[in-house]
PDB file of C-alpha atoms in Angstrom:
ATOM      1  CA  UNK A   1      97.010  91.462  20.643  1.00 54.00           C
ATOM      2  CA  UNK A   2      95.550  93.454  22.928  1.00 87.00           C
ATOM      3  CA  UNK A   3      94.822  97.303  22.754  1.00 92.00           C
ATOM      4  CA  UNK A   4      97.433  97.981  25.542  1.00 93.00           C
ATOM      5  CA  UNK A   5      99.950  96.265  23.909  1.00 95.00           C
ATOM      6  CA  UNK A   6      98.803  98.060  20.464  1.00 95.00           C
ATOM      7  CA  UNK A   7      99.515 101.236  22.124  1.00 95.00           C
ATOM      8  CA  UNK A   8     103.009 100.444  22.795  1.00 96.00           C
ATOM      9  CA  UNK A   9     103.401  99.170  19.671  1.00 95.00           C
ATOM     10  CA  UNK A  10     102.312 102.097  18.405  1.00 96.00           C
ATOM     11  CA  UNK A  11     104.960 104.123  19.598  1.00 96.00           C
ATOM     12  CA  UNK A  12     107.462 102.074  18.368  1.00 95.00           C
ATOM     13  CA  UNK A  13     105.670 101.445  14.478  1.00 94.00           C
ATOM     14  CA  UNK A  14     102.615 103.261  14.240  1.00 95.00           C
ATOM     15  CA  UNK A  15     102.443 102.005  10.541  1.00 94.00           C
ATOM     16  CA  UNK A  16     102.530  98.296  11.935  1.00 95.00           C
ATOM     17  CA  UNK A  17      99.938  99.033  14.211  1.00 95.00           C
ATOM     18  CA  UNK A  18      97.242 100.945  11.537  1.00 94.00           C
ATOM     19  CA  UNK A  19      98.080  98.253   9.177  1.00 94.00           C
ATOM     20  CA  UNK A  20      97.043  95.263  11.726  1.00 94.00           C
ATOM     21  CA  UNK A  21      94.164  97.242  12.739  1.00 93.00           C
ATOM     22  CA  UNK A  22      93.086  98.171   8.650  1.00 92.00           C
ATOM     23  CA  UNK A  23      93.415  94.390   8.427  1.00 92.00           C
ATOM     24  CA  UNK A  24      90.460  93.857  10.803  1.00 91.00           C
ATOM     25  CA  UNK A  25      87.787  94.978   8.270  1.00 88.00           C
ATOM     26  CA  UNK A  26      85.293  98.136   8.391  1.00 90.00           C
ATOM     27  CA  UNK A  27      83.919  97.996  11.605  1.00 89.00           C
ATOM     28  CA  UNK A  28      82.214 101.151  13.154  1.00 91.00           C
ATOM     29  CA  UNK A  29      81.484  99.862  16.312  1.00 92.00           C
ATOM     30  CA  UNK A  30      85.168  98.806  17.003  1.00 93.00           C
ATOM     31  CA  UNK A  31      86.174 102.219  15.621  1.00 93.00           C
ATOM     32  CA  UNK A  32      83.678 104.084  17.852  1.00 95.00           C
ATOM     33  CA  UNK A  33      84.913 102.119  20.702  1.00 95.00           C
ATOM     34  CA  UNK A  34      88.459 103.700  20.531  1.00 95.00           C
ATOM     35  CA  UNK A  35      87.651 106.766  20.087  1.00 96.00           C
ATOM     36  CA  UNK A  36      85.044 107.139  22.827  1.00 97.00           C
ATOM     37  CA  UNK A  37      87.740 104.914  25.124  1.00 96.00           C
ATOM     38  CA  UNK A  38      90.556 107.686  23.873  1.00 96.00           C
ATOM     39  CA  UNK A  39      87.996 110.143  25.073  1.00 97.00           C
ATOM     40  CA  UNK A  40      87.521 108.730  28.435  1.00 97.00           C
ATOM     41  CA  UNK A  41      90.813 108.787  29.443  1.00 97.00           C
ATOM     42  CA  UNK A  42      91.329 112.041  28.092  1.00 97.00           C
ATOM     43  CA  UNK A  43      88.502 113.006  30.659  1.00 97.00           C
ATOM     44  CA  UNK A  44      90.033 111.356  33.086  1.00 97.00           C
ATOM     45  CA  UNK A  45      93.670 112.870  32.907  1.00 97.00           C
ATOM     46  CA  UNK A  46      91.507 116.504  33.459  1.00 96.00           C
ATOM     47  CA  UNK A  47      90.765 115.345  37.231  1.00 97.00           C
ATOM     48  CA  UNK A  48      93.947 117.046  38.543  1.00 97.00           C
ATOM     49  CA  UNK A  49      94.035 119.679  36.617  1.00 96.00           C
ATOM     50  CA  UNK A  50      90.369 120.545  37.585  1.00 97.00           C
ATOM     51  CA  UNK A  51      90.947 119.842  41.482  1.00 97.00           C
ATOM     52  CA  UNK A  52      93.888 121.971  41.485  1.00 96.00           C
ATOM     53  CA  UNK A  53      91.460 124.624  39.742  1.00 96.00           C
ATOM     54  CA  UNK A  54      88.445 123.677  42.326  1.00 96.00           C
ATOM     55  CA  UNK A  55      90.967 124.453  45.175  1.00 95.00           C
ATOM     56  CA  UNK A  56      92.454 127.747  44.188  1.00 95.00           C
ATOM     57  CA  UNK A  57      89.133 129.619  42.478  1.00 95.00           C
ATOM     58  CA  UNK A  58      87.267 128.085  44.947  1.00 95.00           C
ATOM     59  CA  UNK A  59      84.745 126.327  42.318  1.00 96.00           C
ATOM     60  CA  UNK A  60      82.573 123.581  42.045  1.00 97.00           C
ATOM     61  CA  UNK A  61      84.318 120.735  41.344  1.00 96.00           C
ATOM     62  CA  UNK A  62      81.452 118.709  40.024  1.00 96.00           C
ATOM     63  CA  UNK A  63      80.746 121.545  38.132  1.00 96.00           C
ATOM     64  CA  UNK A  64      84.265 121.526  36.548  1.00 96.00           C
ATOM     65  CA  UNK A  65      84.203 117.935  36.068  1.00 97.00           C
ATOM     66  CA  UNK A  66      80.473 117.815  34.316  1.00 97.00           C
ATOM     67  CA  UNK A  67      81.911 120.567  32.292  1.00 97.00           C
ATOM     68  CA  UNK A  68      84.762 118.151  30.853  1.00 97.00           C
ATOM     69  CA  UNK A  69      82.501 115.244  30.777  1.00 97.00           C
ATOM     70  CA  UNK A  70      79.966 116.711  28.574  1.00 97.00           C
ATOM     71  CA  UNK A  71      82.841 118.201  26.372  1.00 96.00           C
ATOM     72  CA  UNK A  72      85.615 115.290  26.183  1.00 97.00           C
ATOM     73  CA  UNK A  73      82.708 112.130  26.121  1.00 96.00           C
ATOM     74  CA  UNK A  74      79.736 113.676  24.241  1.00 96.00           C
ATOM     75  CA  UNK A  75      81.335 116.790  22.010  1.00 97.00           C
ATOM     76  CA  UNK A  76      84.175 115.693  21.022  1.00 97.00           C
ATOM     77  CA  UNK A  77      83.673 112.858  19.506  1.00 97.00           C
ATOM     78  CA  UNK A  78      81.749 114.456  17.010  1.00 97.00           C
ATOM     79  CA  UNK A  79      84.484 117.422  16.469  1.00 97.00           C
ATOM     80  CA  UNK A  80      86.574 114.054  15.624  1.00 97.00           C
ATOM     81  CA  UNK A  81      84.235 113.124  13.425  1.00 96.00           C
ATOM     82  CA  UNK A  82      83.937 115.855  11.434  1.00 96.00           C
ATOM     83  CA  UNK A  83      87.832 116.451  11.523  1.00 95.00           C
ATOM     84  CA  UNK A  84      88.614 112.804  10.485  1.00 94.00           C
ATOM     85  CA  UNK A  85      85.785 113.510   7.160  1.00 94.00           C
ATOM     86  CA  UNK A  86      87.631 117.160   6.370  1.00 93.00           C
ATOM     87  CA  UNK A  87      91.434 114.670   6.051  1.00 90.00           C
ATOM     88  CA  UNK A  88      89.456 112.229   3.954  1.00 91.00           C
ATOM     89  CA  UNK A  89      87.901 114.876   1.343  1.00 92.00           C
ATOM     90  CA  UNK A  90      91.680 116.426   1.577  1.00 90.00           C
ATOM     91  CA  UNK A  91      93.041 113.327   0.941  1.00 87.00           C
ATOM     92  CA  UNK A  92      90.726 112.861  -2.149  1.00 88.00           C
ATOM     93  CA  UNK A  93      91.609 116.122  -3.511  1.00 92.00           C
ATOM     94  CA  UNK A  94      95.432 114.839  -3.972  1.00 88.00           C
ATOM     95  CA  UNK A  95      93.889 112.009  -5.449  1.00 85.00           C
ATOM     96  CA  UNK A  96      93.694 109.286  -3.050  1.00 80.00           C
ATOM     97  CA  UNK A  97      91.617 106.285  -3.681  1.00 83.00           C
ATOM     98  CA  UNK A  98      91.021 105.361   0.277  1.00 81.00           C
ATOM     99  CA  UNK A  99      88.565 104.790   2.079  1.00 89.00           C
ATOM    100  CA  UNK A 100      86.782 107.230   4.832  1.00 90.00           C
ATOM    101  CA  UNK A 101      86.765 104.471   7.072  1.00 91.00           C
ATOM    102  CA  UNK A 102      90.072 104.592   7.325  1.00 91.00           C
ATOM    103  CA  UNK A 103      90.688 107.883   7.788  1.00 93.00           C
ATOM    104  CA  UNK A 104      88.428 107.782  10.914  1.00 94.00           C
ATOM    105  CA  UNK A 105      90.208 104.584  12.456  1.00 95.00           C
ATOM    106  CA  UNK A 106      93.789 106.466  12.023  1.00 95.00           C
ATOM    107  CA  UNK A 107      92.401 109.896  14.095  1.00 96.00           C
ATOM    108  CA  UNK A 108      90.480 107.328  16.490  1.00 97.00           C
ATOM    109  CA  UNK A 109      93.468 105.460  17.220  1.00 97.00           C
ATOM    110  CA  UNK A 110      95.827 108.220  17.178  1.00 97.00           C
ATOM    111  CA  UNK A 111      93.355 110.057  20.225  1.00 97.00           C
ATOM    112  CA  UNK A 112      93.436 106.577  22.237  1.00 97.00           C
ATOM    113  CA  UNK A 113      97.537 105.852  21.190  1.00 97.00           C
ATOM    114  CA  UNK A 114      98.644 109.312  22.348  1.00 97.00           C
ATOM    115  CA  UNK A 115      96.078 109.495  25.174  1.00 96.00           C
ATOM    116  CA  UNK A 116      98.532 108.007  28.007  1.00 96.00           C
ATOM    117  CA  UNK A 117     100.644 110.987  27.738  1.00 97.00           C
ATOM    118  CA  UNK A 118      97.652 113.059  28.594  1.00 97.00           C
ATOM    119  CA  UNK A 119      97.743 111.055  31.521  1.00 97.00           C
ATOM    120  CA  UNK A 120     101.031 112.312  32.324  1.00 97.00           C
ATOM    121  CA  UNK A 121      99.849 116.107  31.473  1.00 97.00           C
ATOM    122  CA  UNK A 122      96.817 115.791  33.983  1.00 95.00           C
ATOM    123  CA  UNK A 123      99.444 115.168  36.772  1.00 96.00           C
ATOM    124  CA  UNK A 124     101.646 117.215  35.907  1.00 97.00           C
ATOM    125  CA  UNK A 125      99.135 120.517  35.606  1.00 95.00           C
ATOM    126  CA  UNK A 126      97.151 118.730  38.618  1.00 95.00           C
ATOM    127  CA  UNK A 127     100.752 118.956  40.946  1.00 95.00           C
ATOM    128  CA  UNK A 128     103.011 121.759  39.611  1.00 94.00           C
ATOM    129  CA  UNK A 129     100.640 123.746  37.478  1.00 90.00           C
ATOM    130  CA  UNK A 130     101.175 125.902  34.600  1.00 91.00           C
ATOM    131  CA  UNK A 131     104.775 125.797  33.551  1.00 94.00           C
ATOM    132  CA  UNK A 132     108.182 124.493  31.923  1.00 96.00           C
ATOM    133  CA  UNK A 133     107.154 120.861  32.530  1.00 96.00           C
ATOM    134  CA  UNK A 134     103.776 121.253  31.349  1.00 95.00           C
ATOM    135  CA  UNK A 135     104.766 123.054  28.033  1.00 97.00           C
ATOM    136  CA  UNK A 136     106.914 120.245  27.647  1.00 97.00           C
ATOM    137  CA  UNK A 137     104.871 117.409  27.968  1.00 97.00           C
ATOM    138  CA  UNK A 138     101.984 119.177  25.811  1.00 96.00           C
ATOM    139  CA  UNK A 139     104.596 119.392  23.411  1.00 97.00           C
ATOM    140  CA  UNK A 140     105.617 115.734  23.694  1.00 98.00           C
ATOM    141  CA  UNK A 141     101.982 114.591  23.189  1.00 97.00           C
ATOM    142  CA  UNK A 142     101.340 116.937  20.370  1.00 97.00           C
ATOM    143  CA  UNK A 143     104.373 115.082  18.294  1.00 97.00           C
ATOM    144  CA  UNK A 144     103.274 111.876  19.642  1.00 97.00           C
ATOM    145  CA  UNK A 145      99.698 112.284  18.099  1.00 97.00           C
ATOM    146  CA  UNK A 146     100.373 114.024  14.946  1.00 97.00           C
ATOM    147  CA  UNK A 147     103.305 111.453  14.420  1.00 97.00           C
ATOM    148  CA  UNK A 148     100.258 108.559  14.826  1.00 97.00           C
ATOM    149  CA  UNK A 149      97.554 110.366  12.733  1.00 96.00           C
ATOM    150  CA  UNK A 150     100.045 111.417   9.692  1.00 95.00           C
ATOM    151  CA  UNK A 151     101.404 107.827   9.615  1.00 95.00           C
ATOM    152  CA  UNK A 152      97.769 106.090  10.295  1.00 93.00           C
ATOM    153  CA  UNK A 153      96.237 107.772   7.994  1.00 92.00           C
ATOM    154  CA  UNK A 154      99.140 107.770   5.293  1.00 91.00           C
ATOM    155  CA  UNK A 155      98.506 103.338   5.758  1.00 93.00           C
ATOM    156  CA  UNK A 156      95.047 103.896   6.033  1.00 90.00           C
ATOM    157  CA  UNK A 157      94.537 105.656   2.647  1.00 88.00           C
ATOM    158  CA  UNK A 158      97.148 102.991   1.104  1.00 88.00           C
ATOM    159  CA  UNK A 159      95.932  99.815   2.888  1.00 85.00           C
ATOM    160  CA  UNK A 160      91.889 100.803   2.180  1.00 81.00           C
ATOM    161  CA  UNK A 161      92.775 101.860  -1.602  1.00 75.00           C
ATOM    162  CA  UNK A 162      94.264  97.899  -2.197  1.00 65.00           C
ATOM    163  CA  UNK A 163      90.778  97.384  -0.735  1.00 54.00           C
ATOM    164  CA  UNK A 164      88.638  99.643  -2.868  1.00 50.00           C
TER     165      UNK A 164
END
Protein backbone atom coordinates (compact mmCIF):
# COMPACT_ATOMS: atom_id res chain seq x y z
CA UNK A 1 0.00 0.00 0.00
CA UNK A 2 1.22 3.09 -0.54
CA UNK A 3 2.05 5.91 2.05
CA UNK A 4 -0.86 8.09 0.69
CA UNK A 5 -3.20 5.57 1.04
CA UNK A 6 -1.61 4.73 4.67
CA UNK A 7 -2.45 8.17 5.60
CA UNK A 8 -6.01 7.79 4.94
CA UNK A 9 -6.06 4.76 6.47
CA UNK A 10 -4.76 6.20 9.23
CA UNK A 11 -7.49 8.34 9.95
CA UNK A 12 -9.87 5.84 9.78
CA UNK A 13 -7.64 2.92 12.08
CA UNK A 14 -4.54 4.32 13.13
CA UNK A 15 -3.95 0.96 15.04
CA UNK A 16 -4.28 -0.92 11.57
CA UNK A 17 -1.97 1.29 10.09
CA UNK A 18 1.07 1.14 13.06
CA UNK A 19 0.46 -2.48 13.13
CA UNK A 20 1.12 -2.99 9.15
CA UNK A 21 3.90 -0.66 9.40
CA UNK A 22 5.48 -2.58 12.94
CA UNK A 23 5.10 -5.59 10.66
CA UNK A 24 7.73 -4.25 8.22
CA UNK A 25 10.71 -4.90 10.57
CA UNK A 26 13.25 -2.29 12.30
CA UNK A 27 14.22 -0.20 9.67
CA UNK A 28 15.80 3.30 10.41
CA UNK A 29 16.11 4.45 7.14
CA UNK A 30 12.35 3.87 6.31
CA UNK A 31 11.59 5.47 9.69
CA UNK A 32 13.85 8.50 9.00
CA UNK A 33 12.23 8.81 5.71
CA UNK A 34 8.77 9.66 7.25
CA UNK A 35 9.69 11.73 9.52
CA UNK A 36 11.96 13.97 7.45
CA UNK A 37 8.96 13.64 4.55
CA UNK A 38 6.38 14.72 7.61
CA UNK A 39 8.83 17.52 8.06
CA UNK A 40 8.87 18.69 4.58
CA UNK A 41 5.48 19.19 4.21
CA UNK A 42 5.20 20.72 7.41
CA UNK A 43 7.72 23.31 5.84
CA UNK A 44 5.87 23.56 3.10
CA UNK A 45 2.32 24.36 4.61
CA UNK A 46 4.48 27.59 6.37
CA UNK A 47 4.74 29.24 2.72
CA UNK A 48 1.46 31.18 3.19
CA UNK A 49 1.66 31.89 6.37
CA UNK A 50 5.20 33.40 5.84
CA UNK A 51 4.15 35.40 2.53
CA UNK A 52 1.27 36.81 4.24
CA UNK A 53 3.95 37.82 7.03
CA UNK A 54 6.61 38.99 4.17
CA UNK A 55 3.79 41.28 2.82
CA UNK A 56 2.50 43.02 5.88
CA UNK A 57 6.04 43.52 8.04
CA UNK A 58 7.56 44.10 5.00
CA UNK A 59 10.34 41.21 5.53
CA UNK A 60 12.47 39.10 3.70
CA UNK A 61 10.76 36.39 2.53
CA UNK A 62 13.72 34.18 1.88
CA UNK A 63 14.71 35.12 5.08
CA UNK A 64 11.41 33.84 6.62
CA UNK A 65 11.45 30.83 4.61
CA UNK A 66 15.36 29.82 5.44
CA UNK A 67 14.23 30.48 8.91
CA UNK A 68 11.52 27.54 8.69
CA UNK A 69 13.71 25.44 6.60
CA UNK A 70 16.52 25.26 8.94
CA UNK A 71 13.97 24.75 11.86
CA UNK A 72 11.17 22.27 10.38
CA UNK A 73 13.99 20.03 8.04
CA UNK A 74 17.20 20.15 10.14
CA UNK A 75 15.95 20.93 14.03
CA UNK A 76 13.23 19.27 14.34
CA UNK A 77 13.85 16.18 13.55
CA UNK A 78 16.09 15.86 16.26
CA UNK A 79 13.51 17.57 18.90
CA UNK A 80 11.46 14.35 17.53
CA UNK A 81 14.02 12.35 18.31
CA UNK A 82 14.62 13.12 21.56
CA UNK A 83 10.75 13.38 22.30
CA UNK A 84 10.02 9.91 20.75
CA UNK A 85 13.24 8.44 23.40
CA UNK A 86 11.59 10.55 26.58
CA UNK A 87 7.80 8.23 25.58
CA UNK A 88 9.96 5.14 25.32
CA UNK A 89 11.87 5.52 28.85
CA UNK A 90 8.13 6.60 30.09
CA UNK A 91 6.78 3.77 28.67
CA UNK A 92 9.44 1.53 30.42
CA UNK A 93 8.80 3.04 33.68
CA UNK A 94 5.03 1.53 33.57
CA UNK A 95 6.68 -1.47 32.65
CA UNK A 96 6.52 -1.93 29.05
CA UNK A 97 8.59 -4.47 27.32
CA UNK A 98 8.69 -2.54 23.70
CA UNK A 99 10.90 -1.63 21.73
CA UNK A 100 12.39 2.12 21.10
CA UNK A 101 12.08 1.52 17.61
CA UNK A 102 8.77 1.57 17.85
CA UNK A 103 8.18 4.31 19.73
CA UNK A 104 10.04 6.43 17.10
CA UNK A 105 8.02 4.92 14.03
CA UNK A 106 4.56 5.83 15.97
CA UNK A 107 5.77 9.86 16.54
CA UNK A 108 7.33 9.62 12.86
CA UNK A 109 4.23 8.50 11.40
CA UNK A 110 1.96 10.40 13.50
CA UNK A 111 4.09 13.94 12.18
CA UNK A 112 3.69 12.64 8.39
CA UNK A 113 -0.27 11.15 9.13
CA UNK A 114 -1.43 14.44 10.66
CA UNK A 115 0.78 16.59 8.41
CA UNK A 116 -2.03 17.18 5.57
CA UNK A 117 -4.03 19.11 7.96
CA UNK A 118 -1.11 21.42 8.37
CA UNK A 119 -1.60 21.83 4.88
CA UNK A 120 -4.93 23.09 5.45
CA UNK A 121 -3.57 25.46 8.46
CA UNK A 122 -0.87 27.06 6.07
CA UNK A 123 -3.83 28.26 3.85
CA UNK A 124 -5.86 29.09 6.08
CA UNK A 125 -3.26 31.54 8.21
CA UNK A 126 -1.69 32.29 4.58
CA UNK A 127 -5.54 33.76 3.37
CA UNK A 128 -7.56 34.86 6.45
CA UNK A 129 -4.91 35.10 9.10
CA UNK A 130 -5.05 34.80 12.72
CA UNK A 131 -8.50 33.81 13.81
CA UNK A 132 -11.71 31.54 14.52
CA UNK A 133 -10.85 29.28 11.57
CA UNK A 134 -7.34 29.01 12.35
CA UNK A 135 -7.89 28.12 16.12
CA UNK A 136 -10.03 25.62 14.78
CA UNK A 137 -8.11 23.83 12.46
CA UNK A 138 -4.95 23.92 14.93
CA UNK A 139 -7.25 22.35 17.13
CA UNK A 140 -8.37 19.72 14.62
CA UNK A 141 -4.73 18.75 13.86
CA UNK A 142 -3.70 18.71 17.44
CA UNK A 143 -6.51 15.76 18.08
CA UNK A 144 -5.65 14.30 14.85
CA UNK A 145 -1.90 13.82 15.89
CA UNK A 146 -2.16 13.02 19.46
CA UNK A 147 -5.06 10.56 18.46
CA UNK A 148 -2.15 8.84 15.94
CA UNK A 149 0.83 8.99 18.40
CA UNK A 150 -1.26 7.63 21.62
CA UNK A 151 -2.68 4.80 19.46
CA UNK A 152 0.81 4.16 17.43
CA UNK A 153 2.64 4.02 20.09
CA UNK A 154 0.09 2.06 22.40
CA UNK A 155 0.56 -0.93 19.07
CA UNK A 156 3.97 -0.11 18.87
CA UNK A 157 4.92 -0.98 22.50
CA UNK A 158 2.46 -4.16 22.17
CA UNK A 159 3.38 -5.30 18.62
CA UNK A 160 7.50 -4.77 19.37
CA UNK A 161 7.10 -6.51 22.98
CA UNK A 162 5.60 -9.97 20.97
CA UNK A 163 8.88 -9.18 19.18
CA UNK A 164 11.31 -8.75 22.03
Amino acid sequence: MSVVRDIMGTYRSPARVMRKLVSMGQREDRALALLMFGCVVIFIAQWPRLARQAHYTGEELNILLGGALLGWVFIMPLVFYTLAMGVYFGFRLFGSKGQSWGQRLALFWAVLAAAPILLLDGLVAGFLGQGAPRMAVGAVWLAAFFWFWFSGSLTAAKETAQDA
